[in-house]
PDB file of C-alpha atoms in Angstrom:
ATOM      1  CA  GLN A  26       6.494   2.337  32.742  1.00 96.00           C
ATOM      2  CA  VAL A  27       4.431   0.579  30.922  1.00 97.00           C
ATOM      3  CA  GLN A  28       6.425  -0.947  27.694  1.00 98.00           C
ATOM      4  CA  LEU A  29       6.348  -3.367  24.993  1.00 98.00           C
ATOM      5  CA  VAL A  30       9.644  -4.712  23.970  1.00 98.00           C
ATOM      6  CA  GLN A  31       9.478  -6.390  20.836  1.00 98.00           C
ATOM      7  CA  SER A  32      12.758  -8.976  19.128  1.00 98.00           C
ATOM      8  CA  GLY A  33      15.015  -8.343  16.944  1.00 98.00           C
ATOM      9  CA  ALA A  34      14.818  -7.468  12.703  1.00 98.00           C
ATOM     10  CA  GLU A  35      14.788 -10.910  10.748  1.00 98.00           C
ATOM     11  CA  VAL A  36      15.310 -12.352   7.562  1.00 98.00           C
ATOM     12  CA  LYS A  37      13.940 -15.061   6.332  1.00 98.00           C
ATOM     13  CA  LYS A  38      13.690 -17.405   2.831  1.00 98.00           C
ATOM     14  CA  PRO A  39      10.619 -17.978   1.513  1.00 98.00           C
ATOM     15  CA  GLY A  40       8.560 -20.698   2.846  1.00 98.00           C
ATOM     16  CA  ALA A  41      10.696 -20.290   5.839  1.00 98.00           C
ATOM     17  CA  SER A  42       9.612 -20.177   9.336  1.00 98.00           C
ATOM     18  CA  VAL A  43       9.841 -16.575  11.616  1.00 98.00           C
ATOM     19  CA  LYS A  44       8.706 -16.399  15.540  1.00 98.00           C
ATOM     20  CA  VAL A  45       8.843 -12.535  17.813  1.00 98.00           C
ATOM     21  CA  SER A  46       8.269 -12.025  20.881  1.00 98.00           C
ATOM     22  CA  CYS A  47       6.904  -9.708  22.731  1.00 98.00           C
ATOM     23  CA  LYS A  48       8.122  -8.944  26.503  1.00 98.00           C
ATOM     24  CA  ALA A  49       5.714  -6.290  28.476  1.00 98.00           C
ATOM     25  CA  SER A  50       6.858  -4.799  31.027  1.00 98.00           C
ATOM     26  CA  GLY A  51       4.885  -2.049  33.209  1.00 97.00           C
ATOM     27  CA  TYR A  52       1.706  -3.621  34.007  1.00 97.00           C
ATOM     28  CA  SER A  53      -0.337  -7.009  34.273  1.00 97.00           C
ATOM     29  CA  PHE A  54       0.311  -9.074  31.467  1.00 97.00           C
ATOM     30  CA  THR A  55      -2.647 -11.090  31.913  1.00 97.00           C
ATOM     31  CA  GLY A  56      -4.461  -8.200  32.585  1.00 96.00           C
ATOM     32  CA  TYR A  57      -4.957  -7.194  28.902  1.00 97.00           C
ATOM     33  CA  TYR A  58      -5.424  -8.632  25.470  1.00 97.00           C
ATOM     34  CA  MET A  59      -2.371  -8.694  22.612  1.00 98.00           C
ATOM     35  CA  HIS A  60      -3.554  -7.963  19.481  1.00 98.00           C
ATOM     36  CA  TRP A  61      -0.297  -8.517  16.684  1.00 98.00           C
ATOM     37  CA  VAL A  62      -0.904  -5.447  14.180  1.00 98.00           C
ATOM     38  CA  ARG A  63       1.390  -5.887  10.136  1.00 98.00           C
ATOM     39  CA  GLN A  64       2.424  -2.758   8.039  1.00 98.00           C
ATOM     40  CA  ALA A  65       4.906  -3.731   4.922  1.00 98.00           C
ATOM     41  CA  PRO A  66       6.992  -1.496   3.689  1.00 97.00           C
ATOM     42  CA  GLY A  67       4.799   2.569   2.935  1.00 95.00           C
ATOM     43  CA  GLN A  68       1.867   0.202   3.140  1.00 97.00           C
ATOM     44  CA  GLY A  69      -1.153   0.965   6.043  1.00 97.00           C
ATOM     45  CA  LEU A  70      -2.063  -1.426   8.891  1.00 98.00           C
ATOM     46  CA  GLU A  71      -3.472  -4.854   8.639  1.00 97.00           C
ATOM     47  CA  TRP A  72      -4.933  -6.162  12.465  1.00 97.00           C
ATOM     48  CA  MET A  73      -3.653 -10.154  12.400  1.00 98.00           C
ATOM     49  CA  GLY A  74      -5.023 -11.361  15.822  1.00 97.00           C
ATOM     50  CA  TRP A  75      -4.897 -11.473  19.462  1.00 96.00           C
ATOM     51  CA  ILE A  76      -4.422 -13.537  22.189  1.00 97.00           C
ATOM     52  CA  ASN A  77      -5.984 -13.250  25.952  1.00 97.00           C
ATOM     53  CA  PRO A  78      -2.347 -14.022  28.203  1.00 97.00           C
ATOM     54  CA  LYS A  79      -4.734 -15.517  30.619  1.00 97.00           C
ATOM     55  CA  SER A  80      -6.247 -17.876  28.429  1.00 97.00           C
ATOM     56  CA  GLY A  81      -4.314 -18.675  26.205  1.00 96.00           C
ATOM     57  CA  ASP A  82      -8.203 -17.888  23.910  1.00 97.00           C
ATOM     58  CA  ILE A  83      -6.305 -16.635  20.400  1.00 96.00           C
ATOM     59  CA  ASN A  84      -8.456 -14.852  17.374  1.00 95.00           C
ATOM     60  CA  CYS A  85      -7.214 -15.095  14.079  1.00 95.00           C
ATOM     61  CA  ALA A  86      -8.454 -13.160  11.241  1.00 95.00           C
ATOM     62  CA  GLN A  87      -9.324 -15.330   8.490  1.00 94.00           C
ATOM     63  CA  LYS A  88      -6.132 -14.563   6.125  1.00 94.00           C
ATOM     64  CA  PHE A  89      -3.396 -15.459   8.552  1.00 95.00           C
ATOM     65  CA  GLN A  90      -5.172 -18.976  10.419  1.00 93.00           C
ATOM     66  CA  ASP A  91      -3.610 -21.465   8.703  1.00 95.00           C
ATOM     67  CA  ARG A  92       0.016 -19.710   8.423  1.00 97.00           C
ATOM     68  CA  VAL A  93      -0.269 -17.704  12.229  1.00 98.00           C
ATOM     69  CA  THR A  94       0.569 -19.607  16.096  1.00 97.00           C
ATOM     70  CA  MET A  95      -0.045 -16.418  18.658  1.00 98.00           C
ATOM     71  CA  THR A  96       1.418 -18.139  22.500  1.00 98.00           C
ATOM     72  CA  ARG A  97       2.520 -16.280  25.632  1.00 98.00           C
ATOM     73  CA  ASP A  98       4.607 -17.418  28.622  1.00 98.00           C
ATOM     74  CA  THR A  99       3.215 -15.865  31.043  1.00 98.00           C
ATOM     75  CA  SER A 100       6.008 -16.286  33.050  1.00 97.00           C
ATOM     76  CA  ILE A 101       8.234 -13.780  31.837  1.00 98.00           C
ATOM     77  CA  SER A 102       5.043 -12.332  30.026  1.00 98.00           C
ATOM     78  CA  THR A 103       5.899 -12.810  26.718  1.00 98.00           C
ATOM     79  CA  ALA A 104       3.602 -12.452  23.681  1.00 98.00           C
ATOM     80  CA  TYR A 105       4.968 -14.925  20.823  1.00 98.00           C
ATOM     81  CA  MET A 106       3.696 -14.558  16.523  1.00 98.00           C
ATOM     82  CA  GLU A 107       5.043 -17.058  14.111  1.00 98.00           C
ATOM     83  CA  LEU A 108       3.969 -16.703  11.019  1.00 98.00           C
ATOM     84  CA  ARG A 109       5.314 -20.099   8.612  1.00 98.00           C
ATOM     85  CA  ARG A 110       5.217 -20.518   4.544  1.00 98.00           C
ATOM     86  CA  LEU A 111       6.751 -17.163   4.327  1.00 98.00           C
ATOM     87  CA  ARG A 112       6.399 -14.935   1.166  1.00 97.00           C
ATOM     88  CA  SER A 113       7.388 -12.256  -0.052  1.00 97.00           C
ATOM     89  CA  ASP A 114       4.559  -9.947   0.647  1.00 97.00           C
ATOM     90  CA  ASP A 115       4.673 -11.069   4.273  1.00 98.00           C
ATOM     91  CA  THR A 116       7.642  -8.586   4.868  1.00 98.00           C
ATOM     92  CA  ALA A 117       6.372  -6.390   6.895  1.00 98.00           C
ATOM     93  CA  VAL A 118       7.303  -4.689  10.362  1.00 98.00           C
ATOM     94  CA  TYR A 119       4.801  -6.289  12.833  1.00 98.00           C
ATOM     95  CA  TYR A 120       3.966  -5.004  16.271  1.00 98.00           C
ATOM     96  CA  CYS A 121       2.472  -6.925  18.611  1.00 98.00           C
ATOM     97  CA  VAL A 122      -0.315  -4.003  20.583  1.00 98.00           C
ATOM     98  CA  ARG A 123      -1.834  -3.911  24.425  1.00 98.00           C
ATOM     99  CA  ASP A 124      -5.548  -3.396  24.062  1.00 96.00           C
ATOM    100  CA  TYR A 125      -7.773  -1.021  25.498  1.00 90.00           C
ATOM    101  CA  GLY A 126     -10.516  -2.615  26.641  1.00 87.00           C
ATOM    102  CA  GLY A 127     -11.514  -3.830  23.452  1.00 83.00           C
ATOM    103  CA  ARG A 128     -11.829  -0.991  21.492  1.00 84.00           C
ATOM    104  CA  ALA A 129      -8.662   0.636  21.260  1.00 93.00           C
ATOM    105  CA  PHE A 130      -4.409  -0.415  21.117  1.00 96.00           C
ATOM    106  CA  ASP A 131      -3.147   1.867  23.680  1.00 96.00           C
ATOM    107  CA  ILE A 132       0.481   0.617  23.906  1.00 97.00           C
ATOM    108  CA  TRP A 133       2.397  -1.074  21.171  1.00 98.00           C
ATOM    109  CA  GLY A 134       5.799  -2.511  20.553  1.00 98.00           C
ATOM    110  CA  GLN A 135       8.590  -0.706  18.671  1.00 98.00           C
ATOM    111  CA  GLY A 136       8.451  -2.458  15.842  1.00 98.00           C
ATOM    112  CA  THR A 137      10.154  -6.206  14.006  1.00 98.00           C
ATOM    113  CA  MET A 138      10.856  -6.116  11.072  1.00 98.00           C
ATOM    114  CA  VAL A 139      10.208  -9.468   9.165  1.00 98.00           C
ATOM    115  CA  THR A 140      11.873  -9.262   5.560  1.00 98.00           C
ATOM    116  CA  VAL A 141      11.474 -12.172   3.333  1.00 98.00           C
ATOM    117  CA  SER A 142      13.998 -12.852  -0.188  1.00 97.00           C
ATOM    118  CA  SER A 143      15.850 -15.073  -1.412  1.00 95.00           C
TER     119      SER A 143
ATOM    120  CA  GLU B 126     -16.059  -8.019   7.192  1.00 88.00           C
ATOM    121  CA  ILE B 127     -16.157  -3.398   7.318  1.00 93.00           C
ATOM    122  CA  VAL B 128     -13.808  -0.910   4.944  1.00 96.00           C
ATOM    123  CA  LEU B 129     -12.982   2.282   6.359  1.00 97.00           C
ATOM    124  CA  THR B 130     -12.233   4.294   3.582  1.00 98.00           C
ATOM    125  CA  GLN B 131     -10.578   7.325   4.260  1.00 98.00           C
ATOM    126  CA  SER B 132     -10.390  11.273   2.367  1.00 96.00           C
ATOM    127  CA  PRO B 133      -8.779  13.356   1.268  1.00 97.00           C
ATOM    128  CA  GLY B 134      -5.880  10.348   0.410  1.00 97.00           C
ATOM    129  CA  THR B 135      -3.678  13.657   1.129  1.00 98.00           C
ATOM    130  CA  LEU B 136      -4.593  16.733   3.226  1.00 98.00           C
ATOM    131  CA  SER B 137      -2.264  20.272   2.287  1.00 98.00           C
ATOM    132  CA  LEU B 138      -2.596  21.939   4.830  1.00 97.00           C
ATOM    133  CA  SER B 139      -0.498  24.970   7.083  1.00 97.00           C
ATOM    134  CA  PRO B 140       0.520  25.277  10.984  1.00 97.00           C
ATOM    135  CA  GLY B 141      -2.697  27.269  12.027  1.00 97.00           C
ATOM    136  CA  GLU B 142      -5.314  25.999  10.100  1.00 98.00           C
ATOM    137  CA  ARG B 143      -7.968  23.296  10.565  1.00 98.00           C
ATOM    138  CA  ALA B 144      -7.376  20.131   9.340  1.00 98.00           C
ATOM    139  CA  THR B 145     -10.554  17.433   8.811  1.00 98.00           C
ATOM    140  CA  LEU B 146     -10.270  14.553   8.523  1.00 98.00           C
ATOM    141  CA  SER B 147     -13.134  11.775   7.140  1.00 98.00           C
ATOM    142  CA  CYS B 148     -13.680   7.935   8.255  1.00 98.00           C
ATOM    143  CA  ARG B 149     -16.208   6.041   6.082  1.00 98.00           C
ATOM    144  CA  ALA B 150     -17.656   2.692   7.004  1.00 97.00           C
ATOM    145  CA  SER B 151     -19.139   0.057   4.371  1.00 96.00           C
ATOM    146  CA  GLN B 152     -22.427  -0.727   6.942  1.00 95.00           C
ATOM    147  CA  SER B 153     -22.912   1.424  10.779  1.00 95.00           C
ATOM    148  CA  VAL B 154     -20.599   0.754  12.982  1.00 94.00           C
ATOM    149  CA  SER B 155     -20.347   1.241  16.702  1.00 91.00           C
ATOM    150  CA  SER B 156     -19.358   4.717  17.736  1.00 90.00           C
ATOM    151  CA  SER B 157     -17.822   2.417  20.689  1.00 91.00           C
ATOM    152  CA  TYR B 158     -15.363   0.638  18.717  1.00 95.00           C
ATOM    153  CA  LEU B 159     -14.245   3.546  15.831  1.00 97.00           C
ATOM    154  CA  THR B 160     -10.269   4.373  17.338  1.00 98.00           C
ATOM    155  CA  TRP B 161      -7.875   6.755  15.358  1.00 98.00           C
ATOM    156  CA  TYR B 162      -4.229   6.389  15.010  1.00 98.00           C
ATOM    157  CA  GLN B 163      -1.578   9.084  14.421  1.00 98.00           C
ATOM    158  CA  GLN B 164       2.183   7.673  12.713  1.00 98.00           C
ATOM    159  CA  LYS B 165       4.120   9.641  11.568  1.00 98.00           C
ATOM    160  CA  PRO B 166       7.750   8.511  10.099  1.00 96.00           C
ATOM    161  CA  GLY B 167       9.756   5.066  11.250  1.00 95.00           C
ATOM    162  CA  GLN B 168       7.932   5.337  14.245  1.00 97.00           C
ATOM    163  CA  ALA B 169       4.974   2.402  15.903  1.00 98.00           C
ATOM    164  CA  PRO B 170       0.924   4.812  15.711  1.00 98.00           C
ATOM    165  CA  ARG B 171       0.080   6.481  18.276  1.00 98.00           C
ATOM    166  CA  LEU B 172      -3.618   6.046  20.184  1.00 98.00           C
ATOM    167  CA  LEU B 173      -4.960   9.395  19.223  1.00 98.00           C
ATOM    168  CA  ILE B 174      -9.002   8.383  19.942  1.00 97.00           C
ATOM    169  CA  TYR B 175     -11.376   6.332  20.710  1.00 97.00           C
ATOM    170  CA  GLY B 176     -14.761   5.677  20.585  1.00 96.00           C
ATOM    171  CA  ALA B 177     -15.316   8.071  18.173  1.00 97.00           C
ATOM    172  CA  SER B 178     -14.527  11.144  20.733  1.00 97.00           C
ATOM    173  CA  SER B 179     -12.914  10.559  23.537  1.00 97.00           C
ATOM    174  CA  ARG B 180      -9.248  11.929  23.579  1.00 97.00           C
ATOM    175  CA  ALA B 181      -6.221   9.577  25.095  1.00 96.00           C
ATOM    176  CA  THR B 182      -3.921  10.067  27.692  1.00 95.00           C
ATOM    177  CA  GLY B 183      -2.133  12.758  26.843  1.00 96.00           C
ATOM    178  CA  ILE B 184      -3.180  13.694  23.571  1.00 98.00           C
ATOM    179  CA  PRO B 185      -4.178  17.599  22.971  1.00 97.00           C
ATOM    180  CA  ASP B 186      -7.587  19.265  23.114  1.00 97.00           C
ATOM    181  CA  ARG B 187      -6.620  20.600  19.627  1.00 98.00           C
ATOM    182  CA  PHE B 188      -7.561  17.057  18.211  1.00 98.00           C
ATOM    183  CA  SER B 189     -11.477  16.009  18.842  1.00 98.00           C
ATOM    184  CA  GLY B 190     -13.052  13.095  17.355  1.00 98.00           C
ATOM    185  CA  SER B 191     -17.051  13.080  15.797  1.00 97.00           C
ATOM    186  CA  GLY B 192     -19.728  10.643  14.319  1.00 97.00           C
ATOM    187  CA  SER B 193     -22.070   7.580  13.888  1.00 96.00           C
ATOM    188  CA  GLY B 194     -22.950   5.107  12.030  1.00 96.00           C
ATOM    189  CA  THR B 195     -20.949   5.653   8.988  1.00 97.00           C
ATOM    190  CA  ASP B 196     -18.575   8.715   9.168  1.00 98.00           C
ATOM    191  CA  PHE B 197     -17.214   9.842  11.267  1.00 98.00           C
ATOM    192  CA  THR B 198     -14.289  12.565  11.563  1.00 98.00           C
ATOM    193  CA  LEU B 199     -11.316  13.623  13.211  1.00 98.00           C
ATOM    194  CA  THR B 200     -10.644  17.660  13.620  1.00 98.00           C
ATOM    195  CA  ILE B 201      -7.148  19.443  14.274  1.00 98.00           C
ATOM    196  CA  SER B 202      -8.692  22.556  15.083  1.00 96.00           C
ATOM    197  CA  ARG B 203      -5.586  24.323  15.031  1.00 96.00           C
ATOM    198  CA  LEU B 204      -2.650  22.404  13.009  1.00 98.00           C
ATOM    199  CA  GLU B 205       0.701  22.723  14.947  1.00 97.00           C
ATOM    200  CA  PRO B 206       4.379  21.583  13.223  1.00 97.00           C
ATOM    201  CA  GLU B 207       3.954  18.098  15.108  1.00 97.00           C
ATOM    202  CA  ASP B 208       0.505  17.125  13.781  1.00 98.00           C
ATOM    203  CA  PHE B 209       1.860  16.388  10.164  1.00 97.00           C
ATOM    204  CA  ALA B 210       1.577  12.577   9.760  1.00 98.00           C
ATOM    205  CA  VAL B 211      -0.432   9.669   8.459  1.00 98.00           C
ATOM    206  CA  TYR B 212      -3.488   9.281  10.690  1.00 98.00           C
ATOM    207  CA  TYR B 213      -5.344   6.347   9.907  1.00 98.00           C
ATOM    208  CA  CYS B 214      -9.267   5.236  11.325  1.00 98.00           C
ATOM    209  CA  GLN B 215     -10.344   1.265  12.936  1.00 97.00           C
ATOM    210  CA  GLN B 216     -13.742  -0.434  13.625  1.00 96.00           C
ATOM    211  CA  TYR B 217     -14.067  -3.581  15.932  1.00 94.00           C
ATOM    212  CA  GLY B 218     -16.622  -5.239  14.573  1.00 87.00           C
ATOM    213  CA  SER B 219     -18.017  -9.042  14.592  1.00 83.00           C
ATOM    214  CA  SER B 220     -14.655  -9.930  15.920  1.00 86.00           C
ATOM    215  CA  LEU B 221     -12.408  -8.111  13.246  1.00 91.00           C
ATOM    216  CA  TYR B 222     -11.007  -5.543  13.389  1.00 95.00           C
ATOM    217  CA  THR B 223      -9.882  -3.464  10.102  1.00 96.00           C
ATOM    218  CA  PHE B 224      -8.028   0.393   9.026  1.00 97.00           C
ATOM    219  CA  GLY B 225      -8.611   2.555   6.736  1.00 98.00           C
ATOM    220  CA  GLN B 226      -5.677   3.414   4.126  1.00 98.00           C
ATOM    221  CA  GLY B 227      -4.679   6.818   6.001  1.00 98.00           C
ATOM    222  CA  THR B 228      -4.428   9.938   4.775  1.00 98.00           C
ATOM    223  CA  LYS B 229      -1.291  11.548   5.219  1.00 98.00           C
ATOM    224  CA  LEU B 230      -1.700  15.534   6.873  1.00 98.00           C
ATOM    225  CA  GLU B 231       1.299  17.044   4.929  1.00 97.00           C
ATOM    226  CA  ILE B 232       2.873  20.796   5.081  1.00 95.00           C
ATOM    227  CA  LYS B 233       1.762  23.415   2.654  1.00 93.00           C
TER     228      LYS B 233
END
């Protein structure tokens, strides 16, 4: 079936970087944009950006443009999101999500908890 | 950036009742790009409604969406126990996606 499986939880110190992976299966990886969305504990959803797995083109929310890198490896149908210079307020669950026709997010990964703490 | 404001923040209802959730945008949103999600504790969100009124695959017909411009509504015609959750609206415009802050639907 169609699914996105993300890497496991991470604990990082302030100033460090984290790289989250998202492996797609059950569909053509290069046929759908992939988004990244995060959710701080007890808070709402925040869109971070997307990557076009076919071309590698990305579009990030301005808030993250200088700290986030989105990449992909088409040979293993996996997308990656790296966030640098971590701060305590980056503590959140990070989701990869498949794009649905540019209008919605239809398949969500299980989420990766990233904790930033000294 | 378009800001989405959801109301009420919390809605307390009983199973069998009708739920009406509101999503208001700070400027006009294309109906094609207004989406609703449901999120239960400890789970990823689930796509409910896209294009303001189209149900996603497998979504029961008690869920319906409506609206245009700046005012959108998610209606659950008759609440089932599994419908108590947090609901988010989302829009896409000017190459940005934004979410509302969510409405918590709780059992009265």
